[in-house]
Amino acid sequence: MPRFNSSLSEDAQKLTLKKYINIGVAVDTPNGLVVPVFKDVNKKGITELSRELMAISKKARDGKLTAGDMQGGCFTISSLGGLGTTHFAPIVNAPEVAILGVSKSAMEPVWNGKEFTPRLMMPISLSFDHRVIDGADGARFITIIGNMLSDIRRLVM
């Protein structure tokens, strides 16, 4: 779904499809929200990304991010789950065209066809620019994300 990895010009006349995958991650700091960018995430494993997330989050909270640390994002992930938020609608960071919101996980009963069993559920929400992405593509994208997150093996392959 290449349109999720694109940017829209300020006058909305030019859509640029990115040839790289750089993901911004919103970080709450004492000085407000900042969005450092992870470069070339498609070339890194989950362990490397986890280490990089911890390091850049600390750098952000310490107020030591550079301009380069916050440039070049294609898509942003914002997590308010740590604050106890159960649902929210994140706002797209222009010129990006989409953002994923992650809320607090909780155990919930899920019917498996025979009985209710406990399952960890994580509410996610997707906001996107309808000039670039329509609702059907948004639904397909969120389904893909949900399927990937429901089976951890898909993330480590």
C-alpha positions as protocol buffer text, in pm:
chain_id: "A"
residue {
  index: 1
  type: MET
  ca { x: 0 y: 0 z: 0 }
}
residue {
  index: 2
  type: PRO
  ca { x: 247 y: 261 z: -124 }
}
residue {
  index: 3
  type: ARG
  ca { x: 22 y: 563 z: -64 }
}
residue {
  index: 4
  type: PHE
  ca { x: 71 y: 522 z: 312 }
}
residue {
  index: 5
  type: ASN
  ca { x: 442 y: 581 z: 251 }
}
residue {
  index: 6
  type: SER
  ca { x: 407 y: 913 z: 75 }
}
residue {
  index: 7
  type: SER
  ca { x: 389 y: 1286 z: 132 }
}
residue {
  index: 8
  type: LEU
  ca { x: 157 y: 1550 z: -6 }
}
residue {
  index: 9
  type: SER
  ca { x: 281 y: 1893 z: -111 }
}
residue {
  index: 10
  type: GLU
  ca { x: 156 y: 2195 z: 83 }
}
residue {
  index: 11
  type: ASP
  ca { x: -69 y: 2297 z: -208 }
}
residue {
  index: 12
  type: ALA
  ca { x: -197 y: 1935 z: -235 }
}
residue {
  index: 13
  type: GLN
  ca { x: -95 y: 1922 z: -601 }
}
residue {
  index: 14
  type: LYS
  ca { x: 193 y: 1671 z: -578 }
}
residue {
  index: 15
  type: LEU
  ca { x: 204 y: 1331 z: -413 }
}
residue {
  index: 16
  type: THR
  ca { x: 554 y: 1191 z: -359 }
}
residue {
  index: 17
  type: LEU
  ca { x: 582 y: 815 z: -310 }
}
residue {
  index: 18
  type: LYS
  ca { x: 883 y: 745 z: -88 }
}
residue {
  index: 19
  type: LYS
  ca { x: 1150 y: 492 z: -184 }
}
residue {
  index: 20
  type: TYR
  ca { x: 1252 y: 451 z: 180 }
}
residue {
  index: 21
  type: ILE
  ca { x: 1059 y: 368 z: 495 }
}
residue {
  index: 22
  type: ASN
  ca { x: 1118 y: 612 z: 780 }
}
residue {
  index: 23
  type: ILE
  ca { x: 880 y: 593 z: 1075 }
}
residue {
  index: 24
  type: GLY
  ca { x: 824 y: 876 z: 1321 }
}
residue {
  index: 25
  type: VAL
  ca { x: 743 y: 782 z: 1680 }
}
residue {
  index: 26
  type: ALA
  ca { x: 574 y: 1043 z: 1897 }
}
residue {
  index: 27
  type: VAL
  ca { x: 754 y: 1085 z: 2232 }
}
residue {
  index: 28
  type: ASP
  ca { x: 612 y: 1279 z: 2528 }
}
residue {
  index: 29
  type: THR
  ca { x: 885 y: 1492 z: 2687 }
}
residue {
  index: 30
  type: PRO
  ca { x: 893 y: 1753 z: 2965 }
}
residue {
  index: 31
  type: ASN
  ca { x: 908 y: 2015 z: 2687 }
}
residue {
  index: 32
  type: GLY
  ca { x: 616 y: 1875 z: 2486 }
}
residue {
  index: 33
  type: LEU
  ca { x: 563 y: 1618 z: 2215 }
}
residue {
  index: 34
  type: VAL
  ca { x: 843 y: 1547 z: 1967 }
}
residue {
  index: 35
  type: VAL
  ca { x: 857 y: 1300 z: 1680 }
}
residue {
  index: 36
  type: PRO
  ca { x: 1200 y: 1147 z: 1621 }
}
residue {
  index: 37
  type: VAL
  ca { x: 1229 y: 945 z: 1301 }
}
residue {
  index: 38
  type: PHE
  ca { x: 1360 y: 590 z: 1262 }
}
residue {
  index: 39
  type: LYS
  ca { x: 1536 y: 566 z: 928 }
}
residue {
  index: 40
  type: ASP
  ca { x: 1513 y: 264 z: 695 }
}
residue {
  index: 41
  type: VAL
  ca { x: 1303 y: 54 z: 933 }
}
residue {
  index: 42
  type: ASN
  ca { x: 1246 y: -207 z: 663 }
}
residue {
  index: 43
  type: LYS
  ca { x: 1618 y: -294 z: 680 }
}
residue {
  index: 44
  type: LYS
  ca { x: 1621 y: -356 z: 1057 }
}
residue {
  index: 45
  type: GLY
  ca { x: 1505 y: -638 z: 1279 }
}
residue {
  index: 46
  type: ILE
  ca { x: 1268 y: -606 z: 1571 }
}
residue {
  index: 47
  type: THR
  ca { x: 1553 y: -627 z: 1826 }
}
residue {
  index: 48
  type: GLU
  ca { x: 1749 y: -346 z: 1661 }
}
residue {
  index: 49
  type: LEU
  ca { x: 1435 y: -132 z: 1634 }
}
residue {
  index: 50
  type: SER
  ca { x: 1357 y: -192 z: 2001 }
}
residue {
  index: 51
  type: ARG
  ca { x: 1706 y: -80 z: 2106 }
}
residue {
  index: 52
  type: GLU
  ca { x: 1686 y: 222 z: 1878 }
}
residue {
  index: 53
  type: LEU
  ca { x: 1345 y: 315 z: 2023 }
}
residue {
  index: 54
  type: MET
  ca { x: 1480 y: 308 z: 2378 }
}
residue {
  index: 55
  type: ALA
  ca { x: 1784 y: 516 z: 2284 }
}
residue {
  index: 56
  type: ILE
  ca { x: 1601 y: 781 z: 2083 }
}
residue {
  index: 57
  type: SER
  ca { x: 1323 y: 808 z: 2344 }
}
residue {
  index: 58
  type: LYS
  ca { x: 1584 y: 881 z: 2612 }
}
residue {
  index: 59
  type: LYS
  ca { x: 1755 y: 1131 z: 2383 }
}
residue {
  index: 60
  type: ALA
  ca { x: 1417 y: 1301 z: 2327 }
}
residue {
  index: 61
  type: ARG
  ca { x: 1332 y: 1317 z: 2699 }
}
residue {
  index: 62
  type: ASP
  ca { x: 1680 y: 1457 z: 2770 }
}
residue {
  index: 63
  type: GLY
  ca { x: 1623 y: 1732 z: 2510 }
}
residue {
  index: 64
  type: LYS
  ca { x: 1917 y: 1618 z: 2297 }
}
residue {
  index: 65
  type: LEU
  ca { x: 1748 y: 1548 z: 1963 }
}
residue {
  index: 66
  type: THR
  ca { x: 1897 y: 1714 z: 1656 }
}
residue {
  index: 67
  type: ALA
  ca { x: 1698 y: 1849 z: 1363 }
}
residue {
  index: 68
  type: GLY
  ca { x: 1819 y: 1547 z: 1164 }
}
residue {
  index: 69
  type: ASP
  ca { x: 1666 y: 1316 z: 1424 }
}
residue {
  index: 70
  type: MET
  ca { x: 1323 y: 1457 z: 1344 }
}
residue {
  index: 71
  type: GLN
  ca { x: 1336 y: 1486 z: 964 }
}
residue {
  index: 72
  type: GLY
  ca { x: 1242 y: 1253 z: 683 }
}
residue {
  index: 73
  type: GLY
  ca { x: 940 y: 1078 z: 834 }
}
residue {
  index: 74
  type: CYS
  ca { x: 697 y: 898 z: 604 }
}
residue {
  index: 75
  type: PHE
  ca { x: 445 y: 774 z: 863 }
}
residue {
  index: 76
  type: THR
  ca { x: 406 y: 827 z: 1238 }
}
residue {
  index: 77
  type: ILE
  ca { x: 308 y: 601 z: 1527 }
}
residue {
  index: 78
  type: SER
  ca { x: 169 y: 764 z: 1841 }
}
residue {
  index: 79
  type: SER
  ca { x: 118 y: 558 z: 2156 }
}
residue {
  index: 80
  type: LEU
  ca { x: -80 y: 692 z: 2448 }
}
residue {
  index: 81
  type: GLY
  ca { x: -126 y: 350 z: 2608 }
}
residue {
  index: 82
  type: GLY
  ca { x: 134 y: 428 z: 2873 }
}
residue {
  index: 83
  type: LEU
  ca { x: -88 y: 713 z: 2990 }
}
residue {
  index: 84
  type: GLY
  ca { x: -383 y: 475 z: 3029 }
}
residue {
  index: 85
  type: THR
  ca { x: -563 y: 601 z: 2719 }
}
residue {
  index: 86
  type: THR
  ca { x: -803 y: 342 z: 2579 }
}
residue {
  index: 87
  type: HIS
  ca { x: -893 y: 518 z: 2251 }
}
residue {
  index: 88
  type: PHE
  ca { x: -789 y: 833 z: 2067 }
}
residue {
  index: 89
  type: ALA
  ca { x: -774 y: 979 z: 1717 }
}
residue {
  index: 90
  type: PRO
  ca { x: -423 y: 1100 z: 1632 }
}
residue {
  index: 91
  type: ILE
  ca { x: -372 y: 1396 z: 1399 }
}
residue {
  index: 92
  type: VAL
  ca { x: -170 y: 1347 z: 1079 }
}
residue {
  index: 93
  type: ASN
  ca { x: 170 y: 1522 z: 1075 }
}
residue {
  index: 94
  type: ALA
  ca { x: 177 y: 1699 z: 737 }
}
residue {
  index: 95
  type: PRO
  ca { x: 328 y: 1644 z: 485 }
}
residue {
  index: 96
  type: GLU
  ca { x: 280 y: 1280 z: 590 }
}
residue {
  index: 97
  type: VAL
  ca { x: -56 y: 1134 z: 493 }
}
residue {
  index: 98
  type: ALA
  ca { x: -127 y: 890 z: 779 }
}
residue {
  index: 99
  type: ILE
  ca { x: -66 y: 819 z: 1146 }
}
residue {
  index: 100
  type: LEU
  ca { x: -132 y: 512 z: 1362 }
}
residue {
  index: 101
  type: GLY
  ca { x: -257 y: 555 z: 1719 }
}
residue {
  index: 102
  type: VAL
  ca { x: -186 y: 283 z: 1976 }
}
residue {
  index: 103
  type: SER
  ca { x: -384 y: 268 z: 2300 }
}
residue {
  index: 104
  type: LYS
  ca { x: -359 y: 74 z: 2627 }
}
residue {
  index: 105
  type: SER
  ca { x: -375 y: -304 z: 2596 }
}
residue {
  index: 106
  type: ALA
  ca { x: -614 y: -499 z: 2816 }
}
residue {
  index: 107
  type: MET
  ca { x: -725 y: -858 z: 2863 }
}
residue {
  index: 108
  type: GLU
  ca { x: -1073 y: -908 z: 2717 }
}
residue {
  index: 109
  type: PRO
  ca { x: -1296 y: -1213 z: 2674 }
}
residue {
  index: 110
  type: VAL
  ca { x: -1302 y: -1337 z: 2313 }
}
residue {
  index: 111
  type: TRP
  ca { x: -1535 y: -1604 z: 2178 }
}
residue {
  index: 112
  type: ASN
  ca { x: -1334 y: -1878 z: 2003 }
}
residue {
  index: 113
  type: GLY
  ca { x: -1637 y: -2069 z: 1872 }
}
residue {
  index: 114
  type: LYS
  ca { x: -1679 y: -2283 z: 2183 }
}
residue {
  index: 115
  type: GLU
  ca { x: -1611 y: -2061 z: 2481 }
}
residue {
  index: 116
  type: PHE
  ca { x: -1487 y: -1723 z: 2590 }
}
residue {
  index: 117
  type: THR
  ca { x: -1113 y: -1711 z: 2645 }
}
residue {
  index: 118
  type: PRO
  ca { x: -898 y: -1422 z: 2769 }
}
residue {
  index: 119
  type: ARG
  ca { x: -702 y: -1245 z: 2499 }
}
residue {
  index: 120
  type: LEU
  ca { x: -478 y: -940 z: 2511 }
}
residue {
  index: 121
  type: MET
  ca { x: -638 y: -670 z: 2296 }
}
residue {
  index: 122
  type: MET
  ca { x: -468 y: -349 z: 2187 }
}
residue {
  index: 123
  type: PRO
  ca { x: -693 y: -79 z: 2042 }
}
residue {
  index: 124
  type: ILE
  ca { x: -538 y: 91 z: 1739 }
}
residue {
  index: 125
  type: SER
  ca { x: -669 y: 375 z: 1528 }
}
residue {
  index: 126
  type: LEU
  ca { x: -566 y: 511 z: 1193 }
}
residue {
  index: 127
  type: SER
  ca { x: -603 y: 870 z: 1078 }
}
residue {
  index: 128
  type: PHE
  ca { x: -529 y: 954 z: 717 }
}
residue {
  index: 129
  type: ASP
  ca { x: -564 y: 1226 z: 457 }
}
residue {
  index: 130
  type: HIS
  ca { x: -868 y: 1140 z: 243 }
}
residue {
  index: 131
  type: ARG
  ca { x: -723 y: 1336 z: -47 }
}
residue {
  index: 132
  type: VAL
  ca { x: -468 y: 1054 z: -78 }
}
residue {
  index: 133
  type: ILE
  ca { x: -614 y: 746 z: 94 }
}
residue {
  index: 134
  type: ASP
  ca { x: -978 y: 637 z: 84 }
}
residue {
  index: 135
  type: GLY
  ca { x: -1168 y: 460 z: 362 }
}
residue {
  index: 136
  type: ALA
  ca { x: -1146 y: 115 z: 200 }
}
residue {
  index: 137
  type: ASP
  ca { x: -766 y: 134 z: 178 }
}
residue {
  index: 138
  type: GLY
  ca { x: -758 y: 261 z: 536 }
}
residue {
  index: 139
  type: ALA
  ca { x: -962 y: -43 z: 646 }
}
residue {
  index: 140
  type: ARG
  ca { x: -733 y: -279 z: 453 }
}
residue {
  index: 141
  type: PHE
  ca { x: -424 y: -121 z: 608 }
}
residue {
  index: 142
  type: ILE
  ca { x: -556 y: -146 z: 965 }
}
residue {
  index: 143
  type: THR
  ca { x: -652 y: -511 z: 899 }
}
residue {
  index: 144
  type: ILE
  ca { x: -298 y: -587 z: 782 }
}
residue {
  index: 145
  type: ILE
  ca { x: -153 y: -422 z: 1094 }
}
residue {
  index: 146
  type: GLY
  ca { x: -396 y: -612 z: 1318 }
}
residue {
  index: 147
  type: ASN
  ca { x: -306 y: -944 z: 1154 }
}
residue {
  index: 148
  type: MET
  ca { x: 66 y: -876 z: 1193 }
}
residue {
  index: 149
  type: LEU
  ca { x: 30 y: -782 z: 1560 }
}
residue {
  index: 150
  type: SER
  ca { x: -189 y: -1084 z: 1637 }
}
residue {
  index: 151
  type: ASP
  ca { x: 94 y: -1325 z: 1551 }
}
residue {
  index: 152
  type: ILE
  ca { x: 434 y: -1219 z: 1688 }
}
residue {
  index: 153
  type: ARG
  ca { x: 607 y: -1465 z: 1453 }
}
residue {
  index: 154
  type: ARG
  ca { x: 525 y: -1233 z: 1163 }
}
residue {
  index: 155
  type: LEU
  ca { x: 722 y: -954 z: 1327 }
}
residue {
  index: 156
  type: VAL
  ca { x: 1040 y: -1154 z: 1377 }
}
residue {
  index: 157
  type: MET
  ca { x: 1056 y: -1307 z: 1030 }
}
